[in-house]
Amino acid sequence: MTVSSRSSARQGGITQGGDRQGGAAPRGSAKAAAGVAALAAIGPATWGTTYVTTTELLPPDRPLLAAALRALPAGLILLALTRRLPRGDWWWKAAVLGLLNFGAFFPLLFFGAYHLPGGVASTISAVMPLLVAGFGIGVLKVRPTRRTLLAGLVGLVGVALLVLRGSAAVDAAGIAAMLTATTLMALAVVLSKRWGRPEGVSLLALTGWQLTAGGLVLAPIALTAEGLPDHFTGANVAGYAYLGIIGTALAYALWFRGIERLPASSVSFLGLTNPVVATLAGLLFLGQTLTLWQLAGLLLVVASVLLGQNLRRTRRA
């Protein structure tokens, strides 16, 4: 994205295809947008494995420690690789985004993972497109289309079917944590779209700034509140390494790339690949089953993702 296009994004002028309003969509832009969307979807698809990884590989009852060890090491590695620090107002912008995406989001995410079945926990994120649409009105000055709202409602119905009709016990605190986490992430998507990326700064560097900022907030809290386990098993190390390298550093770099190049509404629907993968992981690795109502909810979530991608229409946000 060029400097001028990032400026347009900050003014709320980015359209559905990523072009400035009033300009013709370049030939092949829909195909390119589909490619960007496919790569961006790898991020939330990877996050869908967080729940099974947490329950099967990580030490029990340490959500803050899991969040800190997922964020801080990955952030420091990216800082070492890119050798680039924020400048000017990007010190506080990176801190804000780091808090929303990681410092506050991760603990809530892991709390939900410890207290809810994976499919239920991740599928709550289906409310994110509606939240992004609401935040987008105020921050980006972009009104959601009827298609976006319809797709968001379809996803919300899918959530209701999975959560309210599921046979698994539903923990109220876990639900509240996941809803709060989803709200924070929706706000982060909109602010990332609003602020863009500093000229000459790579996505890996920007990702490293945010991970480090969030990790620095999490680490002292985790050590004080939970401490370290008596020992780390090989499974624990493998779980933390997978979440930090694949599920965080790589996944978030692809996710931020999608935010930069796609409309916020389209990106928010890609996040719904998370519950699909989480549910499949629960079926394959945890022996979970689906009721007919839950299966219907899962299908509605998939339909919501597809309906929310409107890559050929380039004139509306």
PDB file of C-alpha atoms in Angstrom:
ATOM      1  CA  MET A   1       0.000   0.000   0.000  1.00  0.00           C
ATOM      2  CA  THR A   2       1.424   3.365  -0.973  1.00  0.00           C
ATOM      3  CA  VAL A   3       1.719   6.417   1.232  1.00  0.00           C
ATOM      4  CA  SER A   4      -1.177   8.083  -0.590  1.00  0.00           C
ATOM      5  CA  SER A   5      -3.415   5.035  -0.219  1.00  0.00           C
ATOM      6  CA  ARG A   6      -2.600   4.794   3.490  1.00  0.00           C
ATOM      7  CA  SER A   7      -3.542   8.440   3.817  1.00  0.00           C
ATOM      8  CA  SER A   8      -6.838   7.685   2.101  1.00  0.00           C
ATOM      9  CA  ALA A   9      -7.386   4.816   4.514  1.00  0.00           C
ATOM     10  CA  ARG A  10      -6.867   7.145   7.448  1.00  0.00           C
ATOM     11  CA  GLN A  11      -9.555   9.421   6.007  1.00  0.00           C
ATOM     12  CA  GLY A  12     -11.948   6.505   5.662  1.00  0.00           C
ATOM     13  CA  GLY A  13     -11.754   6.595   1.865  1.00  0.00           C
ATOM     14  CA  ILE A  14     -10.645   3.052   1.114  1.00  0.00           C
ATOM     15  CA  THR A  15     -13.243   1.189  -0.926  1.00  0.00           C
ATOM     16  CA  GLN A  16     -14.100  -2.479  -1.147  1.00  0.00           C
ATOM     17  CA  GLY A  17     -11.320  -3.306  -3.553  1.00  0.00           C
ATOM     18  CA  GLY A  18      -8.729  -1.168  -1.795  1.00  0.00           C
ATOM     19  CA  ASP A  19      -8.901   1.676  -4.374  1.00  0.00           C
ATOM     20  CA  ARG A  20      -9.675   5.264  -3.615  1.00  0.00           C
ATOM     21  CA  GLN A  21     -13.262   6.290  -4.115  1.00  0.00           C
ATOM     22  CA  GLY A  22     -14.079   7.489  -7.567  1.00  0.00           C
ATOM     23  CA  GLY A  23     -11.260   5.560  -9.274  1.00  0.00           C
ATOM     24  CA  ALA A  24     -11.704   2.576 -11.556  1.00  0.00           C
ATOM     25  CA  ALA A  25     -10.654  -0.774 -10.152  1.00  0.00           C
ATOM     26  CA  PRO A  26      -7.468  -2.016 -11.807  1.00  0.00           C
ATOM     27  CA  ARG A  27      -7.777  -5.097 -13.985  1.00  0.00           C
ATOM     28  CA  GLY A  28      -7.218  -8.248 -12.008  1.00  0.00           C
ATOM     29  CA  SER A  29      -7.758  -6.511  -8.656  1.00  0.00           C
ATOM     30  CA  ALA A  30     -10.454  -9.006  -7.640  1.00  0.00           C
ATOM     31  CA  LYS A  31      -8.080 -11.919  -8.235  1.00  0.00           C
ATOM     32  CA  ALA A  32      -5.308 -10.188  -6.321  1.00  0.00           C
ATOM     33  CA  ALA A  33      -7.681  -9.405  -3.457  1.00  0.00           C
ATOM     34  CA  ALA A  34      -8.748 -13.041  -3.333  1.00  0.00           C
ATOM     35  CA  GLY A  35      -5.095 -14.057  -3.017  1.00  0.00           C
ATOM     36  CA  VAL A  36      -4.528 -11.583  -0.192  1.00  0.00           C
ATOM     37  CA  ALA A  37      -7.678 -12.833   1.528  1.00  0.00           C
ATOM     38  CA  ALA A  38      -6.555 -16.455   1.241  1.00  0.00           C
ATOM     39  CA  LEU A  39      -3.204 -15.667   2.873  1.00  0.00           C
ATOM     40  CA  ALA A  40      -4.808 -13.515   5.558  1.00  0.00           C
ATOM     41  CA  ALA A  41      -7.204 -16.351   6.399  1.00  0.00           C
ATOM     42  CA  ILE A  42      -4.217 -18.521   7.340  1.00  0.00           C
ATOM     43  CA  GLY A  43      -3.875 -16.398  10.478  1.00  0.00           C
ATOM     44  CA  PRO A  44      -7.295 -17.049  12.041  1.00  0.00           C
ATOM     45  CA  ALA A  45      -7.264 -20.622  10.721  1.00  0.00           C
ATOM     46  CA  THR A  46      -4.052 -21.151  12.698  1.00  0.00           C
ATOM     47  CA  TRP A  47      -5.612 -19.511  15.747  1.00  0.00           C
ATOM     48  CA  GLY A  48      -8.324 -22.145  15.562  1.00  0.00           C
ATOM     49  CA  THR A  49      -5.745 -24.641  16.821  1.00  0.00           C
ATOM     50  CA  THR A  50      -5.007 -22.514  19.911  1.00  0.00           C
ATOM     51  CA  TYR A  51      -7.699 -24.218  21.945  1.00  0.00           C
ATOM     52  CA  VAL A  52      -6.610 -27.800  21.359  1.00  0.00           C
ATOM     53  CA  THR A  53      -2.965 -26.768  21.826  1.00  0.00           C
ATOM     54  CA  THR A  54      -3.795 -25.069  25.121  1.00  0.00           C
ATOM     55  CA  THR A  55      -5.746 -27.966  26.569  1.00  0.00           C
ATOM     56  CA  GLU A  56      -3.448 -30.740  25.327  1.00  0.00           C
ATOM     57  CA  LEU A  57       0.072 -29.299  25.499  1.00  0.00           C
ATOM     58  CA  LEU A  58       0.276 -26.344  27.899  1.00  0.00           C
ATOM     59  CA  PRO A  59       0.471 -26.390  31.717  1.00  0.00           C
ATOM     60  CA  PRO A  60      -3.007 -26.130  33.251  1.00  0.00           C
ATOM     61  CA  ASP A  61      -4.516 -22.971  34.740  1.00  0.00           C
ATOM     62  CA  ARG A  62      -1.889 -20.498  33.564  1.00  0.00           C
ATOM     63  CA  PRO A  63      -3.605 -18.291  30.947  1.00  0.00           C
ATOM     64  CA  LEU A  64      -1.469 -15.223  31.701  1.00  0.00           C
ATOM     65  CA  LEU A  65       1.765 -17.182  31.403  1.00  0.00           C
ATOM     66  CA  ALA A  66       0.591 -18.736  28.155  1.00  0.00           C
ATOM     67  CA  ALA A  67      -0.244 -15.278  26.797  1.00  0.00           C
ATOM     68  CA  ALA A  68       3.118 -13.790  27.842  1.00  0.00           C
ATOM     69  CA  LEU A  69       5.188 -16.652  26.433  1.00  0.00           C
ATOM     70  CA  ARG A  70       3.237 -16.499  23.210  1.00  0.00           C
ATOM     71  CA  ALA A  71       3.739 -12.758  22.678  1.00  0.00           C
ATOM     72  CA  LEU A  72       7.053 -11.577  24.133  1.00  0.00           C
ATOM     73  CA  PRO A  73       9.533 -14.120  22.681  1.00  0.00           C
ATOM     74  CA  ALA A  74       7.959 -13.820  19.217  1.00  0.00           C
ATOM     75  CA  GLY A  75       8.096 -10.026  19.424  1.00  0.00           C
ATOM     76  CA  LEU A  76      11.738  -9.959  20.493  1.00  0.00           C
ATOM     77  CA  ILE A  77      12.675 -12.357  17.703  1.00  0.00           C
ATOM     78  CA  LEU A  78      10.998 -10.120  15.119  1.00  0.00           C
ATOM     79  CA  LEU A  79      12.692  -7.038  16.562  1.00  0.00           C
ATOM     80  CA  ALA A  80      16.061  -8.774  16.306  1.00  0.00           C
ATOM     81  CA  LEU A  81      15.399  -9.808  12.714  1.00  0.00           C
ATOM     82  CA  THR A  82      14.093  -6.450  11.469  1.00  0.00           C
ATOM     83  CA  ARG A  83      16.286  -4.151  13.635  1.00  0.00           C
ATOM     84  CA  ARG A  84      13.711  -1.400  13.452  1.00  0.00           C
ATOM     85  CA  LEU A  85      12.141   0.556  16.324  1.00  0.00           C
ATOM     86  CA  PRO A  86       9.100   2.865  16.216  1.00  0.00           C
ATOM     87  CA  ARG A  87       9.536   6.584  15.689  1.00  0.00           C
ATOM     88  CA  GLY A  88       7.413   9.570  16.647  1.00  0.00           C
ATOM     89  CA  ASP A  89       3.759   8.864  17.376  1.00  0.00           C
ATOM     90  CA  TRP A  90       4.224   5.217  16.439  1.00  0.00           C
ATOM     91  CA  TRP A  91       5.572   4.586  19.930  1.00  0.00           C
ATOM     92  CA  TRP A  92       2.119   5.121  21.431  1.00  0.00           C
ATOM     93  CA  LYS A  93       0.241   3.720  18.440  1.00  0.00           C
ATOM     94  CA  ALA A  94       2.227   0.472  18.618  1.00  0.00           C
ATOM     95  CA  ALA A  95       1.587   0.362  22.362  1.00  0.00           C
ATOM     96  CA  VAL A  96      -2.167   0.779  21.879  1.00  0.00           C
ATOM     97  CA  LEU A  97      -2.340  -1.849  19.149  1.00  0.00           C
ATOM     98  CA  GLY A  98      -0.090  -4.147  21.153  1.00  0.00           C
ATOM     99  CA  LEU A  99      -2.386  -3.868  24.158  1.00  0.00           C
ATOM    100  CA  LEU A 100      -5.539  -4.490  22.113  1.00  0.00           C
ATOM    101  CA  ASN A 101      -4.145  -7.317  19.972  1.00  0.00           C
ATOM    102  CA  PHE A 102      -2.007  -9.033  22.601  1.00  0.00           C
ATOM    103  CA  GLY A 103      -1.676  -7.475  26.066  1.00  0.00           C
ATOM    104  CA  ALA A 104      -5.405  -7.653  26.816  1.00  0.00           C
ATOM    105  CA  PHE A 105      -6.627  -9.978  24.065  1.00  0.00           C
ATOM    106  CA  PHE A 106      -4.328 -12.933  24.770  1.00  0.00           C
ATOM    107  CA  PRO A 107      -5.176 -13.380  28.489  1.00  0.00           C
ATOM    108  CA  LEU A 108      -8.877 -13.232  27.706  1.00  0.00           C
ATOM    109  CA  LEU A 109      -8.400 -15.670  24.848  1.00  0.00           C
ATOM    110  CA  PHE A 110      -6.549 -18.200  26.990  1.00  0.00           C
ATOM    111  CA  PHE A 111      -9.035 -17.784  29.836  1.00  0.00           C
ATOM    112  CA  GLY A 112     -11.797 -18.640  27.395  1.00  0.00           C
ATOM    113  CA  ALA A 113      -9.785 -21.586  26.064  1.00  0.00           C
ATOM    114  CA  TYR A 114      -9.429 -22.989  29.597  1.00  0.00           C
ATOM    115  CA  HIS A 115     -13.125 -22.533  30.421  1.00  0.00           C
ATOM    116  CA  LEU A 116     -14.951 -23.377  27.186  1.00  0.00           C
ATOM    117  CA  PRO A 117     -14.961 -26.136  24.568  1.00  0.00           C
ATOM    118  CA  GLY A 118     -12.812 -25.106  21.600  1.00  0.00           C
ATOM    119  CA  GLY A 119     -15.628 -24.883  19.066  1.00  0.00           C
ATOM    120  CA  VAL A 120     -17.783 -22.779  21.390  1.00  0.00           C
ATOM    121  CA  ALA A 121     -14.941 -20.488  22.464  1.00  0.00           C
ATOM    122  CA  SER A 122     -13.705 -19.661  18.996  1.00  0.00           C
ATOM    123  CA  THR A 123     -17.121 -19.381  17.371  1.00  0.00           C
ATOM    124  CA  ILE A 124     -18.001 -16.480  19.652  1.00  0.00           C
ATOM    125  CA  SER A 125     -15.680 -14.488  17.390  1.00  0.00           C
ATOM    126  CA  ALA A 126     -18.510 -14.567  14.847  1.00  0.00           C
ATOM    127  CA  VAL A 127     -19.751 -11.320  16.387  1.00  0.00           C
ATOM    128  CA  MET A 128     -16.564  -9.528  15.259  1.00  0.00           C
ATOM    129  CA  PRO A 129     -17.866  -8.483  11.794  1.00  0.00           C
ATOM    130  CA  LEU A 130     -20.782  -6.634  13.408  1.00  0.00           C
ATOM    131  CA  LEU A 131     -18.421  -4.994  15.888  1.00  0.00           C
ATOM    132  CA  VAL A 132     -16.041  -3.963  13.094  1.00  0.00           C
ATOM    133  CA  ALA A 133     -18.979  -2.523  11.165  1.00  0.00           C
ATOM    134  CA  GLY A 134     -20.005  -0.491  14.206  1.00  0.00           C
ATOM    135  CA  PHE A 135     -16.505   0.772  14.983  1.00  0.00           C
ATOM    136  CA  GLY A 136     -15.964   1.502  11.284  1.00  0.00           C
ATOM    137  CA  ILE A 137     -18.810   3.995  11.240  1.00  0.00           C
ATOM    138  CA  GLY A 138     -17.189   6.094  13.937  1.00  0.00           C
ATOM    139  CA  VAL A 139     -13.493   5.619  13.147  1.00  0.00           C
ATOM    140  CA  LEU A 140     -13.322   5.100   9.377  1.00  0.00           C
ATOM    141  CA  LYS A 141     -16.502   6.995   8.474  1.00  0.00           C
ATOM    142  CA  VAL A 142     -17.551   4.005   6.392  1.00  0.00           C
ATOM    143  CA  ARG A 143     -21.108   2.727   6.482  1.00  0.00           C
ATOM    144  CA  PRO A 144     -21.526  -1.044   6.217  1.00  0.00           C
ATOM    145  CA  THR A 145     -23.435  -2.461   3.272  1.00  0.00           C
ATOM    146  CA  ARG A 146     -26.615  -4.470   3.707  1.00  0.00           C
ATOM    147  CA  ARG A 147     -24.679  -7.530   2.585  1.00  0.00           C
ATOM    148  CA  THR A 148     -22.142  -7.014   5.364  1.00  0.00           C
ATOM    149  CA  LEU A 149     -24.838  -6.668   7.995  1.00  0.00           C
ATOM    150  CA  LEU A 150     -26.705  -9.712   6.672  1.00  0.00           C
ATOM    151  CA  ALA A 151     -23.533 -11.790   6.705  1.00  0.00           C
ATOM    152  CA  GLY A 152     -22.810 -10.623  10.248  1.00  0.00           C
ATOM    153  CA  LEU A 153     -26.286 -11.612  11.404  1.00  0.00           C
ATOM    154  CA  VAL A 154     -25.932 -15.019   9.771  1.00  0.00           C
ATOM    155  CA  GLY A 155     -22.703 -15.541  11.706  1.00  0.00           C
ATOM    156  CA  LEU A 156     -24.373 -14.400  14.912  1.00  0.00           C
ATOM    157  CA  VAL A 157     -27.182 -16.925  14.449  1.00  0.00           C
ATOM    158  CA  GLY A 158     -24.527 -19.588  13.948  1.00  0.00           C
ATOM    159  CA  VAL A 159     -22.989 -18.575  17.280  1.00  0.00           C
ATOM    160  CA  ALA A 160     -26.348 -18.829  19.023  1.00  0.00           C
ATOM    161  CA  LEU A 161     -26.925 -22.324  17.679  1.00  0.00           C
ATOM    162  CA  LEU A 162     -23.487 -23.535  18.687  1.00  0.00           C
ATOM    163  CA  VAL A 163     -23.518 -22.001  22.156  1.00  0.00           C
ATOM    164  CA  LEU A 164     -27.134 -22.303  23.233  1.00  0.00           C
ATOM    165  CA  ARG A 165     -27.929 -25.676  21.684  1.00  0.00           C
ATOM    166  CA  GLY A 166     -24.646 -27.435  22.381  1.00  0.00           C
ATOM    167  CA  SER A 167     -24.576 -30.305  24.827  1.00  0.00           C
ATOM    168  CA  ALA A 168     -21.306 -29.151  26.412  1.00  0.00           C
ATOM    169  CA  ALA A 169     -21.461 -27.081  29.580  1.00  0.00           C
ATOM    170  CA  VAL A 170     -21.111 -23.346  28.925  1.00  0.00           C
ATOM    171  CA  ASP A 171     -19.168 -21.272  31.453  1.00  0.00           C
ATOM    172  CA  ALA A 172     -20.526 -17.717  31.796  1.00  0.00           C
ATOM    173  CA  ALA A 173     -17.119 -16.263  32.696  1.00  0.00           C
ATOM    174  CA  GLY A 174     -15.572 -17.924  29.647  1.00  0.00           C
ATOM    175  CA  ILE A 175     -18.263 -16.476  27.401  1.00  0.00           C
ATOM    176  CA  ALA A 176     -17.729 -12.988  28.847  1.00  0.00           C
ATOM    177  CA  ALA A 177     -13.959 -13.259  28.361  1.00  0.00           C
ATOM    178  CA  MET A 178     -14.295 -14.298  24.726  1.00  0.00           C
ATOM    179  CA  LEU A 179     -16.816 -11.556  23.963  1.00  0.00           C
ATOM    180  CA  THR A 180     -14.504  -8.950  25.481  1.00  0.00           C
ATOM    181  CA  ALA A 181     -11.520 -10.330  23.580  1.00  0.00           C
ATOM    182  CA  THR A 182     -13.468 -10.221  20.325  1.00  0.00           C
ATOM    183  CA  THR A 183     -14.479  -6.611  20.953  1.00  0.00           C
ATOM    184  CA  LEU A 184     -10.866  -5.589  21.545  1.00  0.00           C
ATOM    185  CA  MET A 185      -9.721  -7.333  18.396  1.00  0.00           C
ATOM    186  CA  ALA A 186     -12.459  -5.658  16.342  1.00  0.00           C
ATOM    187  CA  LEU A 187     -11.308  -2.260  17.599  1.00  0.00           C
ATOM    188  CA  ALA A 188      -7.708  -3.172  16.754  1.00  0.00           C
ATOM    189  CA  VAL A 189      -8.716  -4.064  13.181  1.00  0.00           C
ATOM    190  CA  VAL A 190     -10.377  -0.688  12.682  1.00  0.00           C
ATOM    191  CA  LEU A 191      -7.530   1.297  14.254  1.00  0.00           C
ATOM    192  CA  SER A 192      -4.964  -0.608  12.180  1.00  0.00           C
ATOM    193  CA  LYS A 193      -6.915   0.342   9.082  1.00  0.00           C
ATOM    194  CA  ARG A 194      -7.114   3.942  10.229  1.00  0.00           C
ATOM    195  CA  TRP A 195      -3.421   4.347  11.043  1.00  0.00           C
ATOM    196  CA  GLY A 196      -1.944   2.262   8.236  1.00  0.00           C
ATOM    197  CA  ARG A 197       1.770   1.488   8.372  1.00  0.00           C
ATOM    198  CA  PRO A 198       4.780   3.856   8.597  1.00  0.00           C
ATOM    199  CA  GLU A 199       6.553   4.390   5.305  1.00  0.00           C
ATOM    200  CA  GLY A 200       9.507   2.052   4.852  1.00  0.00           C
ATOM    201  CA  VAL A 201       8.544  -0.196   7.768  1.00  0.00           C
ATOM    202  CA  SER A 202       7.963  -3.869   7.033  1.00  0.00           C
ATOM    203  CA  LEU A 203       4.967  -5.819   8.266  1.00  0.00           C
ATOM    204  CA  LEU A 204       7.281  -8.027  10.308  1.00  0.00           C
ATOM    205  CA  ALA A 205       8.679  -4.971  12.087  1.00  0.00           C
ATOM    206  CA  LEU A 206       5.193  -3.609  12.798  1.00  0.00           C
ATOM    207  CA  THR A 207       4.127  -7.016  14.091  1.00  0.00           C
ATOM    208  CA  GLY A 208       7.226  -7.169  16.294  1.00  0.00           C
ATOM    209  CA  TRP A 209       6.470  -3.766  17.823  1.00  0.00           C
ATOM    210  CA  GLN A 210       2.981  -4.835  18.816  1.00  0.00           C
ATOM    211  CA  LEU A 211       3.982  -8.256  20.119  1.00  0.00           C
ATOM    212  CA  THR A 212       6.765  -6.780  22.227  1.00  0.00           C
ATOM    213  CA  ALA A 213       4.535  -4.041  23.644  1.00  0.00           C
ATOM    214  CA  GLY A 214       1.847  -6.542  24.568  1.00  0.00           C
ATOM    215  CA  GLY A 215       4.369  -9.028  25.944  1.00  0.00           C
ATOM    216  CA  LEU A 216       6.029  -6.427  28.162  1.00  0.00           C
ATOM    217  CA  VAL A 217       2.656  -5.718  29.730  1.00  0.00           C
ATOM    218  CA  LEU A 218       1.854  -9.398  30.190  1.00  0.00           C
ATOM    219  CA  ALA A 219       5.163 -10.754  31.503  1.00  0.00           C
ATOM    220  CA  PRO A 220       5.316  -9.072  34.952  1.00  0.00           C
ATOM    221  CA  ILE A 221       1.607  -9.669  35.553  1.00  0.00           C
ATOM    222  CA  ALA A 222       1.938 -13.353  34.642  1.00  0.00           C
ATOM    223  CA  LEU A 223       5.000 -13.900  36.808  1.00  0.00           C
ATOM    224  CA  THR A 224       3.386 -12.152  39.769  1.00  0.00           C
ATOM    225  CA  ALA A 225      -0.071 -13.683  39.524  1.00  0.00           C
ATOM    226  CA  GLU A 226       0.760 -17.193  38.334  1.00  0.00           C
ATOM    227  CA  GLY A 227       4.504 -17.759  38.428  1.00  0.00           C
ATOM    228  CA  LEU A 228       6.316 -20.489  36.545  1.00  0.00           C
ATOM    229  CA  PRO A 229       5.455 -24.193  36.796  1.00  0.00           C
ATOM    230  CA  ASP A 230       7.865 -26.445  38.663  1.00  0.00           C
ATOM    231  CA  HIS A 231       9.149 -27.735  35.334  1.00  0.00           C
ATOM    232  CA  PHE A 232       8.371 -27.578  31.627  1.00  0.00           C
ATOM    233  CA  THR A 233       7.744 -30.818  29.785  1.00  0.00           C
ATOM    234  CA  GLY A 234       8.679 -31.412  26.184  1.00  0.00           C
ATOM    235  CA  ALA A 235       4.999 -31.070  25.281  1.00  0.00           C
ATOM    236  CA  ASN A 236       4.854 -27.696  27.042  1.00  0.00           C
ATOM    237  CA  VAL A 237       7.867 -26.401  25.101  1.00  0.00           C
ATOM    238  CA  ALA A 238       6.454 -27.678  21.815  1.00  0.00           C
ATOM    239  CA  GLY A 239       3.118 -26.037  22.541  1.00  0.00           C
ATOM    240  CA  TYR A 240       4.627 -22.653  23.385  1.00  0.00           C
ATOM    241  CA  ALA A 241       6.958 -22.804  20.368  1.00  0.00           C
ATOM    242  CA  TYR A 242       4.094 -23.610  18.003  1.00  0.00           C
ATOM    243  CA  LEU A 243       1.882 -20.848  19.374  1.00  0.00           C
ATOM    244  CA  GLY A 244       4.690 -18.288  19.360  1.00  0.00           C
ATOM    245  CA  ILE A 245       6.229 -18.945  15.957  1.00  0.00           C
ATOM    246  CA  ILE A 246       3.386 -20.295  13.805  1.00  0.00           C
ATOM    247  CA  GLY A 247       0.296 -19.121  15.655  1.00  0.00           C
ATOM    248  CA  THR A 248       1.605 -15.649  16.453  1.00  0.00           C
ATOM    249  CA  ALA A 249       4.600 -14.279  14.514  1.00  0.00           C
ATOM    250  CA  LEU A 250       3.648 -15.785  11.140  1.00  0.00           C
ATOM    251  CA  ALA A 251      -0.121 -15.743  11.608  1.00  0.00           C
ATOM    252  CA  TYR A 252      -0.294 -12.109  12.711  1.00  0.00           C
ATOM    253  CA  ALA A 253       2.034 -10.898   9.957  1.00  0.00           C
ATOM    254  CA  LEU A 254      -0.355 -12.416   7.390  1.00  0.00           C
ATOM    255  CA  TRP A 255      -3.356 -11.047   9.281  1.00  0.00           C
ATOM    256  CA  PHE A 256      -1.944  -7.509   9.394  1.00  0.00           C
ATOM    257  CA  ARG A 257      -1.156  -7.756   5.674  1.00  0.00           C
ATOM    258  CA  GLY A 258      -4.801  -8.536   5.059  1.00  0.00           C
ATOM    259  CA  ILE A 259      -5.921  -5.587   7.192  1.00  0.00           C
ATOM    260  CA  GLU A 260      -3.638  -3.302   5.212  1.00  0.00           C
ATOM    261  CA  ARG A 261      -4.790  -4.419   1.764  1.00  0.00           C
ATOM    262  CA  LEU A 262      -8.437  -5.364   2.250  1.00  0.00           C
ATOM    263  CA  PRO A 263     -11.466  -3.499   3.609  1.00  0.00           C
ATOM    264  CA  ALA A 264     -11.932  -3.924   7.335  1.00  0.00           C
ATOM    265  CA  SER A 265     -15.318  -5.582   6.801  1.00  0.00           C
ATOM    266  CA  SER A 266     -13.892  -8.304   4.551  1.00  0.00           C
ATOM    267  CA  VAL A 267     -10.999  -9.006   6.915  1.00  0.00           C
ATOM    268  CA  SER A 268     -13.316  -9.369   9.885  1.00  0.00           C
ATOM    269  CA  PHE A 269     -15.220 -12.177   8.160  1.00  0.00           C
ATOM    270  CA  LEU A 270     -11.986 -14.040   7.452  1.00  0.00           C
ATOM    271  CA  GLY A 271     -11.623 -14.321  11.212  1.00  0.00           C
ATOM    272  CA  LEU A 272     -14.509 -16.781  11.159  1.00  0.00           C
ATOM    273  CA  THR A 273     -12.256 -19.472   9.714  1.00  0.00           C
ATOM    274  CA  ASN A 274     -11.070 -19.704  13.331  1.00  0.00           C
ATOM    275  CA  PRO A 275     -14.180 -21.489  14.667  1.00  0.00           C
ATOM    276  CA  VAL A 276     -14.312 -23.818  11.688  1.00  0.00           C
ATOM    277  CA  VAL A 277     -10.753 -25.031  12.308  1.00  0.00           C
ATOM    278  CA  ALA A 278     -11.271 -25.100  16.088  1.00  0.00           C
ATOM    279  CA  THR A 279     -14.364 -27.247  15.746  1.00  0.00           C
ATOM    280  CA  LEU A 280     -12.656 -29.628  13.330  1.00  0.00           C
ATOM    281  CA  ALA A 281      -9.657 -29.844  15.676  1.00  0.00           C
ATOM    282  CA  GLY A 282     -11.975 -30.736  18.548  1.00  0.00           C
ATOM    283  CA  LEU A 283     -13.561 -33.468  16.462  1.00  0.00           C
ATOM    284  CA  LEU A 284     -10.230 -34.915  15.327  1.00  0.00           C
ATOM    285  CA  PHE A 285      -8.083 -34.628  18.454  1.00  0.00           C
ATOM    286  CA  LEU A 286     -10.426 -34.338  21.430  1.00  0.00           C
ATOM    287  CA  GLY A 287     -13.156 -36.766  20.463  1.00  0.00           C
ATOM    288  CA  GLN A 288     -15.823 -34.041  20.577  1.00  0.00           C
ATOM    289  CA  THR A 289     -19.124 -34.507  18.765  1.00  0.00           C
ATOM    290  CA  LEU A 290     -21.605 -32.166  17.142  1.00  0.00           C
ATOM    291  CA  THR A 291     -25.349 -32.121  17.599  1.00  0.00           C
ATOM    292  CA  LEU A 292     -27.521 -31.342  14.586  1.00  0.00           C
ATOM    293  CA  TRP A 293     -28.040 -27.835  15.943  1.00  0.00           C
ATOM    294  CA  GLN A 294     -24.308 -27.298  16.290  1.00  0.00           C
ATOM    295  CA  LEU A 295     -23.724 -28.592  12.768  1.00  0.00           C
ATOM    296  CA  ALA A 296     -26.320 -26.137  11.476  1.00  0.00           C
ATOM    297  CA  GLY A 297     -24.573 -23.343  13.369  1.00  0.00           C
ATOM    298  CA  LEU A 298     -21.208 -24.303  11.919  1.00  0.00           C
ATOM    299  CA  LEU A 299     -22.634 -24.267   8.393  1.00  0.00           C
ATOM    300  CA  LEU A 300     -24.112 -20.819   9.006  1.00  0.00           C
ATOM    301  CA  VAL A 301     -20.707 -19.554  10.129  1.00  0.00           C
ATOM    302  CA  VAL A 302     -19.134 -20.848   6.914  1.00  0.00           C
ATOM    303  CA  ALA A 303     -21.908 -19.199   4.904  1.00  0.00           C
ATOM    304  CA  SER A 304     -21.261 -15.942   6.760  1.00  0.00           C
ATOM    305  CA  VAL A 305     -17.564 -16.009   5.800  1.00  0.00           C
ATOM    306  CA  LEU A 306     -18.400 -16.544   2.142  1.00  0.00           C
ATOM    307  CA  LEU A 307     -21.148 -13.930   2.125  1.00  0.00           C
ATOM    308  CA  GLY A 308     -18.872 -11.387   3.772  1.00  0.00           C
ATOM    309  CA  GLN A 309     -16.298 -11.634   0.964  1.00  0.00           C
ATOM    310  CA  ASN A 310     -17.438  -9.329  -1.809  1.00  0.00           C
ATOM    311  CA  LEU A 311     -14.201  -8.961  -3.719  1.00  0.00           C
ATOM    312  CA  ARG A 312     -15.657  -8.145  -7.126  1.00  0.00           C
ATOM    313  CA  ARG A 313     -17.550  -5.104  -6.014  1.00  0.00           C
ATOM    314  CA  THR A 314     -14.988  -2.371  -5.741  1.00  0.00           C
ATOM    315  CA  ARG A 315     -17.023   0.758  -5.164  1.00  0.00           C
ATOM    316  CA  ARG A 316     -18.375   0.221  -1.650  1.00  0.00           C
ATOM    317  CA  ALA A 317     -16.745  -0.428   1.706  1.00  0.00           C
TER     318      ALA A 317
END
